PDB file of C-alpha atoms in Angstrom:
ATOM      1  CA  UNK L   1     -33.915   6.613  -6.007  1.00 60.00           C
ATOM      2  CA  UNK L   2     -33.459   2.984  -6.937  1.00 62.00           C
ATOM      3  CA  UNK L   3     -30.852   0.903  -5.136  1.00 58.00           C
ATOM      4  CA  UNK L   4     -29.463  -2.029  -7.044  1.00 53.00           C
ATOM      5  CA  UNK L   5     -28.237  -5.004  -5.065  1.00 55.00           C
ATOM      6  CA  UNK L   6     -24.472  -5.460  -5.324  1.00 53.00           C
ATOM      7  CA  UNK L   7     -24.731  -9.203  -5.887  1.00 57.00           C
ATOM      8  CA  UNK L   8     -26.695  -8.629  -9.107  1.00 63.00           C
ATOM      9  CA  UNK L   9     -23.858  -6.554 -10.616  1.00 74.00           C
ATOM     10  CA  UNK L  10     -21.013  -8.173 -12.427  1.00 87.00           C
ATOM     11  CA  UNK L  11     -17.584  -6.974 -11.286  1.00 87.00           C
ATOM     12  CA  UNK L  12     -15.323  -5.110 -13.682  1.00 88.00           C
ATOM     13  CA  UNK L  13     -12.875  -7.364 -15.570  1.00 88.00           C
ATOM     14  CA  UNK L  14      -9.779  -6.211 -13.641  1.00 87.00           C
ATOM     15  CA  UNK L  15      -6.417  -7.969 -13.762  1.00 87.00           C
ATOM     16  CA  UNK L  16      -4.292  -6.241 -11.119  1.00 86.00           C
ATOM     17  CA  UNK L  17      -3.254  -2.918  -9.639  1.00 88.00           C
ATOM     18  CA  UNK L  18      -1.401  -1.009 -12.358  1.00 93.00           C
ATOM     19  CA  UNK L  19      -0.214   2.168 -10.656  1.00 95.00           C
ATOM     20  CA  UNK L  20      -0.794   4.700  -7.934  1.00 95.00           C
ATOM     21  CA  UNK L  21      -0.719   8.356  -8.981  1.00 96.00           C
ATOM     22  CA  UNK L  22       0.520  10.965  -6.504  1.00 96.00           C
ATOM     23  CA  UNK L  23       0.692  14.746  -6.635  1.00 94.00           C
ATOM     24  CA  UNK L  24       4.015  16.055  -5.391  1.00 94.00           C
ATOM     25  CA  UNK L  25       5.802  19.369  -4.799  1.00 91.00           C
ATOM     26  CA  UNK L  26       9.067  18.260  -6.381  1.00 92.00           C
ATOM     27  CA  UNK L  27       9.128  15.361  -8.816  1.00 95.00           C
ATOM     28  CA  UNK L  28      12.856  14.875  -8.326  1.00 95.00           C
ATOM     29  CA  UNK L  29      12.716  14.836  -4.504  1.00 95.00           C
ATOM     30  CA  UNK L  30       9.956  12.232  -4.719  1.00 96.00           C
ATOM     31  CA  UNK L  31      11.822  10.213  -7.376  1.00 97.00           C
ATOM     32  CA  UNK L  32      14.886  10.049  -5.109  1.00 97.00           C
ATOM     33  CA  UNK L  33      12.696   8.892  -2.196  1.00 97.00           C
ATOM     34  CA  UNK L  34      10.932   6.133  -4.145  1.00 97.00           C
ATOM     35  CA  UNK L  35      14.232   4.978  -5.693  1.00 97.00           C
ATOM     36  CA  UNK L  36      16.448   5.144  -2.596  1.00 96.00           C
ATOM     37  CA  UNK L  37      13.991   4.207   0.164  1.00 96.00           C
ATOM     38  CA  UNK L  38      11.560   1.825  -1.571  1.00 96.00           C
ATOM     39  CA  UNK L  39      13.672   0.484  -4.461  1.00 96.00           C
ATOM     40  CA  UNK L  40      11.527   1.673  -7.376  1.00 97.00           C
ATOM     41  CA  UNK L  41      13.145   2.259 -10.777  1.00 97.00           C
ATOM     42  CA  UNK L  42      12.554   5.345 -12.915  1.00 97.00           C
ATOM     43  CA  UNK L  43      10.983   4.270 -16.237  1.00 97.00           C
ATOM     44  CA  UNK L  44      10.185   6.022 -19.511  1.00 97.00           C
ATOM     45  CA  UNK L  45       7.103   8.209 -19.423  1.00 96.00           C
ATOM     46  CA  UNK L  46       5.148   9.127 -22.581  1.00 94.00           C
ATOM     47  CA  UNK L  47       6.579  12.312 -24.108  1.00 93.00           C
ATOM     48  CA  UNK L  48       3.107  13.578 -25.046  1.00 94.00           C
ATOM     49  CA  UNK L  49       2.448  14.733 -21.468  1.00 93.00           C
ATOM     50  CA  UNK L  50       2.665  18.518 -21.179  1.00 92.00           C
ATOM     51  CA  UNK L  51       3.259  18.615 -17.410  1.00 92.00           C
ATOM     52  CA  UNK L  52       6.195  17.686 -15.198  1.00 94.00           C
ATOM     53  CA  UNK L  53       6.060  14.181 -13.805  1.00 97.00           C
ATOM     54  CA  UNK L  54       7.831  10.834 -13.562  1.00 97.00           C
ATOM     55  CA  UNK L  55       6.938   7.167 -13.681  1.00 98.00           C
ATOM     56  CA  UNK L  56       8.540   4.573 -11.437  1.00 97.00           C
ATOM     57  CA  UNK L  57       8.070   0.818 -11.398  1.00 97.00           C
ATOM     58  CA  UNK L  58       8.824  -2.169  -9.149  1.00 95.00           C
ATOM     59  CA  UNK L  59       7.113  -5.079  -7.406  1.00 92.00           C
ATOM     60  CA  UNK L  60       4.595  -5.352 -10.254  1.00 92.00           C
ATOM     61  CA  UNK L  61       3.148  -1.849  -9.758  1.00 94.00           C
ATOM     62  CA  UNK L  62       3.871   1.659 -10.915  1.00 97.00           C
ATOM     63  CA  UNK L  63       3.977   4.952  -9.100  1.00 97.00           C
ATOM     64  CA  UNK L  64       3.169   7.967 -11.262  1.00 97.00           C
ATOM     65  CA  UNK L  65       4.317  11.284  -9.869  1.00 97.00           C
ATOM     66  CA  UNK L  66       2.680  14.509 -11.030  1.00 96.00           C
ATOM     67  CA  UNK L  67       4.262  17.787 -10.046  1.00 93.00           C
ATOM     68  CA  UNK L  68       1.750  20.329  -8.804  1.00 89.00           C
ATOM     69  CA  UNK L  69       3.189  23.807  -8.195  1.00 72.00           C
ATOM     70  CA  UNK L  70       0.187  24.760  -6.035  1.00 74.00           C
ATOM     71  CA  UNK L  71       1.476  22.337  -3.401  1.00 60.00           C
ATOM     72  CA  UNK L  72       4.346  24.750  -2.619  1.00 59.00           C
ATOM     73  CA  UNK L  73       2.294  26.062   0.319  1.00 58.00           C
ATOM     74  CA  UNK L  74       3.097  22.802   2.097  1.00 54.00           C
ATOM     75  CA  UNK L  75       6.644  24.116   2.584  1.00 50.00           C
ATOM     76  CA  UNK L  76       5.191  26.574   5.099  1.00 49.00           C
ATOM     77  CA  UNK L  77       4.070  23.790   7.432  1.00 46.00           C
ATOM     78  CA  UNK L  78       6.262  24.071  10.526  1.00 42.00           C
ATOM     79  CA  UNK L  79       5.567  20.700  12.165  1.00 52.00           C
ATOM     80  CA  UNK L  80       5.648  17.404  10.290  1.00 69.00           C
ATOM     81  CA  UNK L  81       2.267  15.733  10.001  1.00 79.00           C
ATOM     82  CA  UNK L  82       1.727  13.009  12.622  1.00 89.00           C
ATOM     83  CA  UNK L  83       2.243   9.458  11.397  1.00 93.00           C
ATOM     84  CA  UNK L  84      -1.163   7.856  11.886  1.00 89.00           C
ATOM     85  CA  UNK L  85      -1.556   4.168  10.896  1.00 89.00           C
ATOM     86  CA  UNK L  86      -5.308   4.772  10.505  1.00 89.00           C
ATOM     87  CA  UNK L  87      -4.715   7.345   7.749  1.00 90.00           C
ATOM     88  CA  UNK L  88      -4.804   6.624   4.004  1.00 92.00           C
ATOM     89  CA  UNK L  89      -1.695   4.709   3.001  1.00 94.00           C
ATOM     90  CA  UNK L  90      -0.152   2.307   0.528  1.00 94.00           C
ATOM     91  CA  UNK L  91       1.369  -0.877   1.901  1.00 94.00           C
ATOM     92  CA  UNK L  92       4.318  -2.963   0.770  1.00 94.00           C
ATOM     93  CA  UNK L  93       5.144  -6.505   1.844  1.00 92.00           C
ATOM     94  CA  UNK L  94       8.713  -7.097   3.059  1.00 93.00           C
ATOM     95  CA  UNK L  95      10.912  -9.989   4.111  1.00 91.00           C
ATOM     96  CA  UNK L  96      12.458  -8.453   7.249  1.00 94.00           C
ATOM     97  CA  UNK L  97      10.684  -5.745   9.272  1.00 95.00           C
ATOM     98  CA  UNK L  98      13.671  -5.405  11.624  1.00 95.00           C
ATOM     99  CA  UNK L  99      15.929  -4.566   8.688  1.00 95.00           C
ATOM    100  CA  UNK L 100      13.374  -2.024   7.423  1.00 96.00           C
ATOM    101  CA  UNK L 101      13.410  -0.263  10.809  1.00 97.00           C
ATOM    102  CA  UNK L 102      17.235  -0.250  10.967  1.00 97.00           C
ATOM    103  CA  UNK L 103      17.505   1.226   7.470  1.00 96.00           C
ATOM    104  CA  UNK L 104      14.910   3.909   8.197  1.00 97.00           C
ATOM    105  CA  UNK L 105      16.864   4.805  11.357  1.00 97.00           C
ATOM    106  CA  UNK L 106      20.105   5.019   9.338  1.00 96.00           C
ATOM    107  CA  UNK L 107      18.351   7.405   6.915  1.00 95.00           C
ATOM    108  CA  UNK L 108      17.119   9.502   9.826  1.00 95.00           C
ATOM    109  CA  UNK L 109      13.483   8.915   8.913  1.00 95.00           C
ATOM    110  CA  UNK L 110      10.661   9.154  11.461  1.00 95.00           C
ATOM    111  CA  UNK L 111       8.385   6.123  11.665  1.00 96.00           C
ATOM    112  CA  UNK L 112       5.880   4.438  13.954  1.00 97.00           C
ATOM    113  CA  UNK L 113       5.265   0.746  14.428  1.00 96.00           C
ATOM    114  CA  UNK L 114       2.198  -1.342  15.107  1.00 95.00           C
ATOM    115  CA  UNK L 115       1.574  -4.992  15.846  1.00 93.00           C
ATOM    116  CA  UNK L 116      -1.422  -6.993  14.625  1.00 90.00           C
ATOM    117  CA  UNK L 117      -2.105 -10.400  16.171  1.00 88.00           C
ATOM    118  CA  UNK L 118      -4.512 -13.034  14.936  1.00 83.00           C
ATOM    119  CA  UNK L 119      -4.670 -16.661  16.115  1.00 82.00           C
ATOM    120  CA  UNK L 120      -1.025 -16.666  17.228  1.00 86.00           C
ATOM    121  CA  UNK L 121       0.230 -14.954  14.055  1.00 88.00           C
ATOM    122  CA  UNK L 122       2.015 -11.655  14.641  1.00 90.00           C
ATOM    123  CA  UNK L 123       2.309  -9.040  11.928  1.00 92.00           C
ATOM    124  CA  UNK L 124       4.713  -6.135  12.337  1.00 95.00           C
ATOM    125  CA  UNK L 125       3.903  -2.871  10.581  1.00 96.00           C
ATOM    126  CA  UNK L 126       6.113   0.177  10.010  1.00 96.00           C
ATOM    127  CA  UNK L 127       4.543   3.477   8.905  1.00 97.00           C
ATOM    128  CA  UNK L 128       6.338   6.562   7.556  1.00 96.00           C
ATOM    129  CA  UNK L 129       5.804   9.450   5.133  1.00 95.00           C
ATOM    130  CA  UNK L 130       7.222  10.238   1.727  1.00 95.00           C
ATOM    131  CA  UNK L 131       8.468  13.810   1.030  1.00 92.00           C
ATOM    132  CA  UNK L 132       4.903  15.028   0.412  1.00 91.00           C
ATOM    133  CA  UNK L 133       3.362  13.453   3.501  1.00 91.00           C
ATOM    134  CA  UNK L 134       1.853  10.384   1.814  1.00 93.00           C
ATOM    135  CA  UNK L 135       1.787   7.452   4.228  1.00 94.00           C
ATOM    136  CA  UNK L 136       3.751   4.314   3.435  1.00 96.00           C
ATOM    137  CA  UNK L 137       3.384   1.030   5.329  1.00 96.00           C
ATOM    138  CA  UNK L 138       5.922  -1.780   5.178  1.00 96.00           C
ATOM    139  CA  UNK L 139       4.856  -5.028   6.824  1.00 94.00           C
ATOM    140  CA  UNK L 140       4.976  -8.791   6.920  1.00 91.00           C
ATOM    141  CA  UNK L 141       1.200  -8.933   6.348  1.00 87.00           C
ATOM    142  CA  UNK L 142       1.585 -12.019   4.159  1.00 82.00           C
ATOM    143  CA  UNK L 143       1.833 -14.019   7.381  1.00 80.00           C
ATOM    144  CA  UNK L 144      -1.922 -13.575   7.948  1.00 82.00           C
ATOM    145  CA  UNK L 145      -3.911 -16.085   5.872  1.00 79.00           C
ATOM    146  CA  UNK L 146      -6.300 -14.543   3.369  1.00 78.00           C
ATOM    147  CA  UNK L 147      -9.695 -16.099   3.974  1.00 76.00           C
ATOM    148  CA  UNK L 148     -12.804 -15.181   2.013  1.00 79.00           C
ATOM    149  CA  UNK L 149     -15.569 -14.019   4.354  1.00 75.00           C
ATOM    150  CA  UNK L 150     -17.740 -16.822   2.957  1.00 68.00           C
ATOM    151  CA  UNK L 151     -15.335 -19.313   4.560  1.00 60.00           C
ATOM    152  CA  UNK L 152     -15.926 -17.881   8.030  1.00 57.00           C
ATOM    153  CA  UNK L 153     -18.930 -17.627  10.259  1.00 53.00           C
ATOM    154  CA  UNK L 154     -19.066 -13.835  10.178  1.00 44.00           C
ATOM    155  CA  UNK L 155     -21.355 -11.512  12.072  1.00 45.00           C
ATOM    156  CA  UNK L 156     -20.980  -7.941  10.814  1.00 47.00           C
ATOM    157  CA  UNK L 157     -20.160  -5.265  13.427  1.00 45.00           C
ATOM    158  CA  UNK L 158     -20.726  -7.538  16.421  1.00 45.00           C
ATOM    159  CA  UNK L 159     -18.218 -10.351  16.097  1.00 46.00           C
ATOM    160  CA  UNK L 160     -14.462  -9.955  16.212  1.00 47.00           C
ATOM    161  CA  UNK L 161     -12.109 -12.037  14.144  1.00 46.00           C
ATOM    162  CA  UNK L 162     -11.126 -13.835  17.342  1.00 47.00           C
ATOM    163  CA  UNK L 163     -14.692 -14.975  18.021  1.00 45.00           C
ATOM    164  CA  UNK L 164     -15.596 -15.743  14.404  1.00 43.00           C
ATOM    165  CA  UNK L 165     -14.555 -19.367  14.027  1.00 45.00           C
ATOM    166  CA  UNK L 166     -13.577 -20.458  10.522  1.00 45.00           C
ATOM    167  CA  UNK L 167     -15.719 -23.148   8.954  1.00 45.00           C
ATOM    168  CA  UNK L 168     -14.700 -25.658   6.345  1.00 48.00           C
ATOM    169  CA  UNK L 169     -14.097 -24.047   2.958  1.00 50.00           C
ATOM    170  CA  UNK L 170     -16.122 -25.162  -0.014  1.00 50.00           C
ATOM    171  CA  UNK L 171     -14.798 -25.987  -3.488  1.00 49.00           C
ATOM    172  CA  UNK L 172     -14.975 -22.409  -4.839  1.00 49.00           C
ATOM    173  CA  UNK L 173     -13.272 -20.978  -1.749  1.00 52.00           C
ATOM    174  CA  UNK L 174     -10.428 -23.477  -2.165  1.00 54.00           C
ATOM    175  CA  UNK L 175     -10.068 -22.558  -5.850  1.00 53.00           C
ATOM    176  CA  UNK L 176     -10.035 -18.847  -4.921  1.00 60.00           C
ATOM    177  CA  UNK L 177      -7.427 -19.394  -2.196  1.00 59.00           C
ATOM    178  CA  UNK L 178      -5.201 -21.475  -4.492  1.00 60.00           C
ATOM    179  CA  UNK L 179      -5.391 -18.826  -7.223  1.00 62.00           C
ATOM    180  CA  UNK L 180      -4.758 -16.002  -4.762  1.00 64.00           C
ATOM    181  CA  UNK L 181      -1.795 -17.845  -3.213  1.00 61.00           C
ATOM    182  CA  UNK L 182      -0.236 -18.356  -6.636  1.00 61.00           C
ATOM    183  CA  UNK L 183      -0.770 -14.677  -7.516  1.00 64.00           C
ATOM    184  CA  UNK L 184       0.936 -13.632  -4.271  1.00 63.00           C
ATOM    185  CA  UNK L 185       3.868 -15.954  -4.948  1.00 62.00           C
ATOM    186  CA  UNK L 186       4.214 -14.628  -8.500  1.00 60.00           C
ATOM    187  CA  UNK L 187       4.208 -11.025  -7.254  1.00 60.00           C
ATOM    188  CA  UNK L 188       6.712 -11.791  -4.468  1.00 52.00           C
ATOM    189  CA  UNK L 189       9.370 -13.225  -6.763  1.00 47.00           C
TER     190      UNK L 189
END
């Protein structure tokens, strides 16, 4: 077996995240959740599909729901699945984590919180499930600066972010950070 070095491969010419596709028990229950809780808008879906589904869009990304009747067995689960921040999830940036928590409480939704701290910056995270048990995170993660690993003295598996002191960024790192910052601003507004 031949192993090709990653650095010798050219990355795919991607532009952005287009959509996330999720299997669901009831398309309409999930549509209501993504509209009412997360603010997505139902959009036209190609009529050539021969299965029940829905497309939603907001924040520059789509969520494609695909109804799967075989998921009906999930109705037999007596206890809700634990909310585990270390589980697979999709994350959304927000402006006010406190408001998110108050609104989830008003809707009677279960959630857990977590706090991430880095160099005096605190990031609040709120985790909860959609109707099919998919994990959603809402956070103010944009408060943590995005630094390419090449801009830090990084020791894999042994150093923590606290002990890895940032070094001066080079020209390409500054160009990357400027481009990334502009992309984030364009997505946010």
